[in-house]
Amino acid sequence: MLQVSASLAAAMNSVIEGKQAVVRTAITVLLAEGHLLIEDVPGVGKTLLAKTLARTIDCRVRRVQFTPDLLPSDITGVSVFNQDVRDFEFRPGAIFANVVVGDEINRASPKTQSALLESMEEAQVTVDGTTYALPRPFIVMATQNPIEMEGTYPLPEAQRDRFMARISMGYPSARAELDMLDLHGGVSPLEALQPVTDAATVSAMVRAVREVHASPSVRQYLVDLAHATRSSSALRLGASPRATIHLLRASRAHAALAGRDHVLPDDVQQVAVAVLAHRLIPTGETQMAHRSTADVVSDLLQRVRVPAPTR
């Protein structure tokens, strides 16, 4: 696993300059069987990150440009009457892939956004009363611009809660941006990027991550963190039980990428902000104090008692 994950990271870092932490989080979410929301201003490489991860895995990849006129059937698929056999046949939509890149997801209508709910939660699609399983591994990597609100539909909380983690690309450092001019000034390095693994290998890595041990004390730490968000005076909405499960899965993947077969509190702390912050709703006082939900999670990590490391 370490060799394959290192190859994945090296391939992605060859395209995404100076964003090793972001790349690591993307790989963590992939191995934890989650979905990733990439939220940032235009032009910082949100879609490039998603396409780069997709390119490094030899599997089925679909890219969906979300627009106001996109229909739910474009995502899930539709039953079409076949004149030859005189019966309806199912034609799969864009969601039937291992890696689904959803560009500007908040530009689609709420009705179309809701078409992703079942597939993201249960890895299946139900059309006309028939349920179809999605291929494994399966990950949705969606991008959105939090600054431009015109012509957009904010993601409902139920949708945001299905994303295991949210990350922001951020602006590159001056050195990384200078290197970017050399790499991307001509032909994009994404064009020359070759797959370093396949879907079967990733599925095996996912199964290995499931076996990473989390001690009772670490599990209690996860629950304590979740309950701390629900009782915090800085938040109107705390973390859901689904968030606790996602935090456990992401912590296991983080531990596996570090070469360990057990989860440490450090693993939980490393992924907590990315996993929890986007699910929380701050109070008016918190917003007026210019504190983000990420700041609140960081404060809670300082306050909640950390268990002693055990196996």
Short mmCIF file of C-alpha atoms in Angstrom, two decimals:
data_model
loop_
_atom_site.label_atom_id
_atom_site.label_comp_id
_atom_site.label_asym_id
_atom_site.label_seq_id
_atom_site.Cartn_x
_atom_site.Cartn_y
_atom_site.Cartn_z
CA MET A 1 0.00 0.00 0.00
CA LEU A 2 2.75 2.46 0.91
CA GLN A 3 4.46 2.02 -2.45
CA VAL A 4 1.27 2.55 -4.45
CA SER A 5 0.15 5.54 -2.36
CA ALA A 6 3.61 7.09 -2.69
CA SER A 7 3.42 6.65 -6.47
CA LEU A 8 -0.03 8.26 -6.50
CA ALA A 9 1.22 11.22 -4.47
CA ALA A 10 4.34 11.64 -6.60
CA ALA A 11 2.32 11.60 -9.83
CA MET A 12 -0.18 14.13 -8.51
CA ASN A 13 2.51 16.40 -7.06
CA SER A 14 4.19 16.48 -10.47
CA VAL A 15 1.10 18.30 -11.77
CA ILE A 16 -0.17 20.15 -8.66
CA GLU A 17 2.71 22.35 -7.56
CA GLY A 18 3.34 23.00 -3.86
CA LYS A 19 0.16 21.38 -2.52
CA GLN A 20 1.41 18.19 -0.87
CA ALA A 21 -1.07 18.43 2.03
CA VAL A 22 -4.02 18.85 -0.35
CA VAL A 23 -2.87 15.88 -2.43
CA ARG A 24 -2.51 13.74 0.70
CA THR A 25 -6.04 14.62 1.81
CA ALA A 26 -7.43 13.68 -1.61
CA ILE A 27 -5.74 10.27 -1.45
CA THR A 28 -6.93 9.81 2.14
CA VAL A 29 -10.56 10.40 1.11
CA LEU A 30 -10.20 7.99 -1.82
CA LEU A 31 -8.94 5.18 0.43
CA ALA A 32 -11.53 5.98 3.10
CA GLU A 33 -14.39 5.46 0.61
CA GLY A 34 -15.48 9.06 0.89
CA HIS A 35 -16.25 11.96 -1.41
CA LEU A 36 -14.34 15.22 -1.68
CA LEU A 37 -15.60 18.80 -1.95
CA ILE A 38 -13.01 21.23 -3.31
CA GLU A 39 -14.07 24.78 -2.49
CA ASP A 40 -12.06 27.83 -3.50
CA VAL A 41 -11.86 30.85 -5.77
CA PRO A 42 -11.47 30.41 -9.55
CA GLY A 43 -8.14 29.58 -11.12
CA VAL A 44 -6.35 27.89 -8.22
CA GLY A 45 -6.53 24.34 -9.62
CA LYS A 46 -9.70 22.80 -8.15
CA THR A 47 -10.71 20.95 -11.31
CA LEU A 48 -7.07 20.18 -12.11
CA LEU A 49 -6.71 18.37 -8.76
CA ALA A 50 -9.79 16.25 -9.44
CA LYS A 51 -8.73 15.43 -13.00
CA THR A 52 -5.19 14.61 -11.86
CA LEU A 53 -6.38 12.06 -9.29
CA ALA A 54 -8.67 10.55 -11.90
CA ARG A 55 -5.83 10.32 -14.44
CA THR A 56 -3.48 8.51 -12.04
CA ILE A 57 -5.93 5.58 -11.70
CA ASP A 58 -6.61 3.34 -14.69
CA CYS A 59 -10.39 3.22 -14.26
CA ARG A 60 -13.63 4.66 -15.57
CA VAL A 61 -13.73 8.44 -15.24
CA ARG A 62 -16.59 10.82 -16.05
CA ARG A 63 -16.58 14.60 -15.85
CA VAL A 64 -19.85 16.47 -15.40
CA GLN A 65 -20.15 20.21 -15.94
CA PHE A 66 -22.98 21.24 -13.64
CA THR A 67 -25.26 23.88 -15.19
CA PRO A 68 -28.78 25.14 -14.37
CA ASP A 69 -30.29 23.13 -17.24
CA LEU A 70 -28.67 19.83 -16.24
CA LEU A 71 -31.33 17.18 -15.52
CA PRO A 72 -31.28 14.48 -12.82
CA SER A 73 -31.50 11.83 -15.55
CA ASP A 74 -28.25 13.19 -17.01
CA ILE A 75 -26.63 12.13 -13.74
CA THR A 76 -28.39 8.87 -12.88
CA GLY A 77 -29.46 7.59 -16.29
CA VAL A 78 -32.81 6.99 -17.95
CA SER A 79 -34.98 4.13 -19.20
CA VAL A 80 -35.48 4.32 -22.98
CA PHE A 81 -37.92 2.27 -25.05
CA ASN A 82 -36.07 -0.03 -27.45
CA GLN A 83 -38.08 -0.63 -30.60
CA ASP A 84 -36.13 -3.78 -31.49
CA VAL A 85 -36.93 -5.69 -28.31
CA ARG A 86 -40.15 -3.75 -27.58
CA ASP A 87 -39.13 -3.09 -24.01
CA PHE A 88 -37.47 -0.41 -21.92
CA GLU A 89 -33.70 -0.55 -21.44
CA PHE A 90 -31.62 1.40 -18.98
CA ARG A 91 -28.97 3.78 -20.25
CA PRO A 92 -26.53 4.66 -17.44
CA GLY A 93 -25.82 8.30 -16.67
CA ALA A 94 -22.60 10.06 -15.80
CA ILE A 95 -22.57 8.73 -12.22
CA PHE A 96 -21.66 5.23 -13.45
CA ALA A 97 -17.90 5.59 -13.15
CA ASN A 98 -15.19 4.99 -10.59
CA VAL A 99 -14.20 8.64 -10.41
CA VAL A 100 -16.85 11.28 -11.05
CA VAL A 101 -15.56 14.84 -11.40
CA GLY A 102 -18.39 17.31 -10.78
CA ASP A 103 -17.34 20.79 -11.87
CA GLU A 104 -19.13 23.75 -10.20
CA ILE A 105 -21.69 21.56 -8.47
CA ASN A 106 -23.52 24.55 -6.99
CA ARG A 107 -24.56 25.74 -10.46
CA ALA A 108 -27.04 22.87 -10.84
CA SER A 109 -30.59 23.14 -9.52
CA PRO A 110 -31.46 21.56 -6.15
CA LYS A 111 -33.43 18.87 -8.00
CA THR A 112 -30.34 17.85 -9.96
CA GLN A 113 -28.10 18.08 -6.90
CA SER A 114 -30.43 15.68 -5.08
CA ALA A 115 -29.78 13.07 -7.78
CA LEU A 116 -26.38 12.55 -6.13
CA LEU A 117 -27.72 11.83 -2.64
CA GLU A 118 -28.42 8.10 -3.01
CA SER A 119 -25.31 7.39 -5.07
CA MET A 120 -22.97 9.16 -2.64
CA GLU A 121 -24.45 7.47 0.42
CA GLU A 122 -25.18 3.94 -0.82
CA ALA A 123 -23.12 3.60 -4.03
CA GLN A 124 -26.24 2.77 -6.00
CA VAL A 125 -28.86 4.40 -8.21
CA THR A 126 -32.59 3.69 -8.31
CA VAL A 127 -34.40 4.46 -11.58
CA ASP A 128 -38.02 3.47 -12.25
CA GLY A 129 -38.04 1.20 -9.23
CA THR A 130 -34.90 -0.72 -10.22
CA THR A 131 -31.68 -0.38 -8.26
CA TYR A 132 -28.31 -0.43 -10.03
CA ALA A 133 -25.02 -0.81 -8.17
CA LEU A 134 -22.21 1.61 -8.96
CA PRO A 135 -18.67 0.40 -9.76
CA ARG A 136 -16.09 0.21 -7.00
CA PRO A 137 -14.05 2.09 -6.00
CA PHE A 138 -16.38 5.07 -6.28
CA ILE A 139 -15.61 8.69 -5.45
CA VAL A 140 -17.28 11.98 -6.30
CA MET A 141 -14.92 14.93 -6.46
CA ALA A 142 -16.93 18.13 -6.73
CA THR A 143 -15.75 21.72 -7.05
CA GLN A 144 -17.49 24.96 -6.21
CA ASN A 145 -16.67 28.66 -5.99
CA PRO A 146 -17.77 30.09 -2.61
CA ILE A 147 -17.32 33.70 -3.70
CA GLU A 148 -19.54 33.99 -6.78
CA MET A 149 -23.18 33.57 -5.75
CA GLU A 150 -24.95 34.78 -8.91
CA GLY A 151 -26.68 31.91 -10.71
CA THR A 152 -25.78 29.34 -8.06
CA TYR A 153 -27.72 27.13 -5.65
CA PRO A 154 -26.00 26.60 -2.28
CA LEU A 155 -25.59 22.96 -1.35
CA PRO A 156 -28.14 21.87 1.28
CA GLU A 157 -26.81 20.50 4.54
CA ALA A 158 -27.84 16.94 3.61
CA GLN A 159 -25.65 17.19 0.52
CA ARG A 160 -22.66 18.74 2.30
CA ASP A 161 -22.87 16.08 5.00
CA ARG A 162 -22.32 13.37 2.39
CA PHE A 163 -18.93 14.78 1.46
CA MET A 164 -16.34 13.20 3.73
CA ALA A 165 -14.01 16.18 3.54
CA ARG A 166 -13.78 19.70 2.21
CA ILE A 167 -10.51 21.25 1.19
CA SER A 168 -9.37 24.58 -0.20
CA MET A 169 -6.52 24.80 -2.65
CA GLY A 170 -5.30 28.22 -1.59
CA TYR A 171 -2.93 30.38 -3.59
CA PRO A 172 0.49 28.88 -4.35
CA SER A 173 3.68 30.22 -2.86
CA ALA A 174 5.81 32.48 -5.03
CA ARG A 175 8.26 29.64 -5.67
CA ALA A 176 5.51 27.18 -6.57
CA GLU A 177 3.89 29.71 -8.88
CA LEU A 178 7.20 30.31 -10.61
CA ASP A 179 7.62 26.56 -11.15
CA MET A 180 4.05 26.48 -12.41
CA LEU A 181 4.93 28.91 -15.19
CA ASP A 182 7.62 26.50 -16.39
CA LEU A 183 5.38 23.41 -16.16
CA HIS A 184 2.10 24.82 -17.45
CA GLY A 185 3.39 27.56 -19.72
CA GLY A 186 3.37 25.19 -22.69
CA VAL A 187 1.72 21.77 -22.73
CA SER A 188 -0.02 20.87 -19.50
CA PRO A 189 1.78 18.09 -17.57
CA LEU A 190 -1.64 16.48 -17.11
CA GLU A 191 -1.53 15.45 -20.77
CA ALA A 192 1.60 13.36 -20.22
CA LEU A 193 0.46 11.87 -16.89
CA GLN A 194 0.18 8.07 -16.96
CA PRO A 195 -1.86 5.88 -14.56
CA VAL A 196 0.20 4.46 -11.70
CA THR A 197 -2.42 2.00 -10.42
CA ASP A 198 -5.80 0.54 -11.35
CA ALA A 199 -9.27 0.15 -9.85
CA ALA A 200 -8.59 -3.38 -8.56
CA THR A 201 -5.49 -2.25 -6.64
CA VAL A 202 -7.32 0.74 -5.16
CA SER A 203 -10.17 -1.55 -4.08
CA ALA A 204 -7.66 -3.81 -2.33
CA MET A 205 -6.16 -0.79 -0.56
CA VAL A 206 -9.64 0.29 0.53
CA ARG A 207 -10.27 -3.14 2.03
CA ALA A 208 -6.94 -2.95 3.87
CA VAL A 209 -7.87 0.45 5.32
CA ARG A 210 -11.08 -1.04 6.74
CA GLU A 211 -8.96 -3.41 8.83
CA VAL A 212 -6.90 -0.66 10.50
CA HIS A 213 -7.50 -0.96 14.23
CA ALA A 214 -9.14 1.82 16.23
CA SER A 215 -8.93 1.23 19.99
CA PRO A 216 -11.91 1.88 22.31
CA SER A 217 -10.18 4.99 23.66
CA VAL A 218 -9.74 6.41 20.15
CA ARG A 219 -13.38 5.67 19.34
CA GLN A 220 -14.40 7.47 22.52
CA TYR A 221 -12.24 10.41 21.46
CA LEU A 222 -14.15 10.58 18.15
CA VAL A 223 -17.47 10.61 19.99
CA ASP A 224 -16.23 13.25 22.44
CA LEU A 225 -15.22 15.51 19.54
CA ALA A 226 -18.61 15.10 17.86
CA HIS A 227 -20.47 15.85 21.09
CA ALA A 228 -18.26 18.88 21.70
CA THR A 229 -19.43 20.39 18.39
CA ARG A 230 -23.07 19.80 19.36
CA SER A 231 -22.69 21.53 22.71
CA SER A 232 -20.47 24.38 21.53
CA SER A 233 -21.92 27.85 22.05
CA ALA A 234 -20.16 28.95 18.85
CA LEU A 235 -22.25 26.63 16.65
CA ARG A 236 -25.92 26.41 15.69
CA LEU A 237 -25.47 22.94 14.17
CA GLY A 238 -22.94 20.36 15.29
CA ALA A 239 -21.53 17.25 13.66
CA SER A 240 -23.90 14.45 12.66
CA PRO A 241 -23.39 10.75 13.47
CA ARG A 242 -22.42 10.35 9.82
CA ALA A 243 -19.62 12.85 10.45
CA THR A 244 -18.33 10.68 13.31
CA ILE A 245 -18.26 7.64 11.02
CA HIS A 246 -16.47 9.62 8.31
CA LEU A 247 -13.95 10.86 10.87
CA LEU A 248 -13.18 7.26 11.85
CA ARG A 249 -12.75 6.17 8.24
CA ALA A 250 -10.54 9.12 7.37
CA SER A 251 -8.42 8.52 10.48
CA ARG A 252 -7.93 4.90 9.48
CA ALA A 253 -6.83 5.92 5.98
CA HIS A 254 -4.46 8.53 7.41
CA ALA A 255 -2.91 5.91 9.69
CA ALA A 256 -2.55 3.45 6.80
CA LEU A 257 -0.79 6.07 4.67
CA ALA A 258 1.62 6.56 7.57
CA GLY A 259 2.40 2.83 7.53
CA ARG A 260 0.56 1.94 10.74
CA ASP A 261 -2.07 -0.73 11.40
CA HIS A 262 -3.72 1.25 14.20
CA VAL A 263 -5.18 4.73 14.63
CA LEU A 264 -3.56 7.32 16.90
CA PRO A 265 -5.20 10.49 18.24
CA ASP A 266 -2.76 12.36 15.99
CA ASP A 267 -4.48 10.83 12.95
CA VAL A 268 -7.84 12.10 14.17
CA GLN A 269 -6.45 15.58 14.75
CA GLN A 270 -4.84 15.71 11.31
CA VAL A 271 -8.12 15.05 9.47
CA ALA A 272 -10.64 16.59 11.88
CA VAL A 273 -10.83 20.07 10.34
CA ALA A 274 -11.24 18.80 6.78
CA VAL A 275 -13.87 16.26 7.84
CA LEU A 276 -15.92 18.35 10.29
CA ALA A 277 -15.73 22.05 9.42
CA HIS A 278 -17.96 22.07 6.32
CA ARG A 279 -20.81 20.33 8.18
CA LEU A 280 -21.07 22.88 10.97
CA ILE A 281 -23.19 26.05 11.06
CA PRO A 282 -21.81 28.93 13.14
CA THR A 283 -23.91 31.24 15.28
CA GLY A 284 -24.36 34.88 14.37
CA GLU A 285 -21.94 35.89 17.11
CA THR A 286 -19.27 33.57 15.70
CA GLN A 287 -19.69 35.06 12.23
CA MET A 288 -19.55 38.61 13.58
CA ALA A 289 -16.30 37.72 15.34
CA HIS A 290 -14.93 36.63 11.93
CA ARG A 291 -14.32 33.09 13.18
CA SER A 292 -14.78 30.23 10.74
CA THR A 293 -16.03 26.76 11.58
CA ALA A 294 -12.47 25.54 10.96
CA ASP A 295 -11.36 27.87 13.79
CA VAL A 296 -14.03 26.39 16.06
CA VAL A 297 -12.91 22.82 15.29
CA SER A 298 -9.29 23.79 15.99
CA ASP A 299 -10.34 25.22 19.37
CA LEU A 300 -12.28 22.06 20.24
CA LEU A 301 -9.23 19.94 19.40
CA GLN A 302 -7.35 21.91 22.04
CA ARG A 303 -10.11 21.48 24.64
CA VAL A 304 -11.25 17.87 24.25
CA ARG A 305 -9.15 15.49 26.31
CA VAL A 306 -6.78 13.39 24.21
CA PRO A 307 -6.57 9.73 25.24
CA ALA A 308 -3.25 8.07 25.92
CA PRO A 309 -2.04 6.18 22.82
CA THR A 310 -2.91 2.46 23.11
CA ARG A 311 -3.20 -0.43 20.72
#
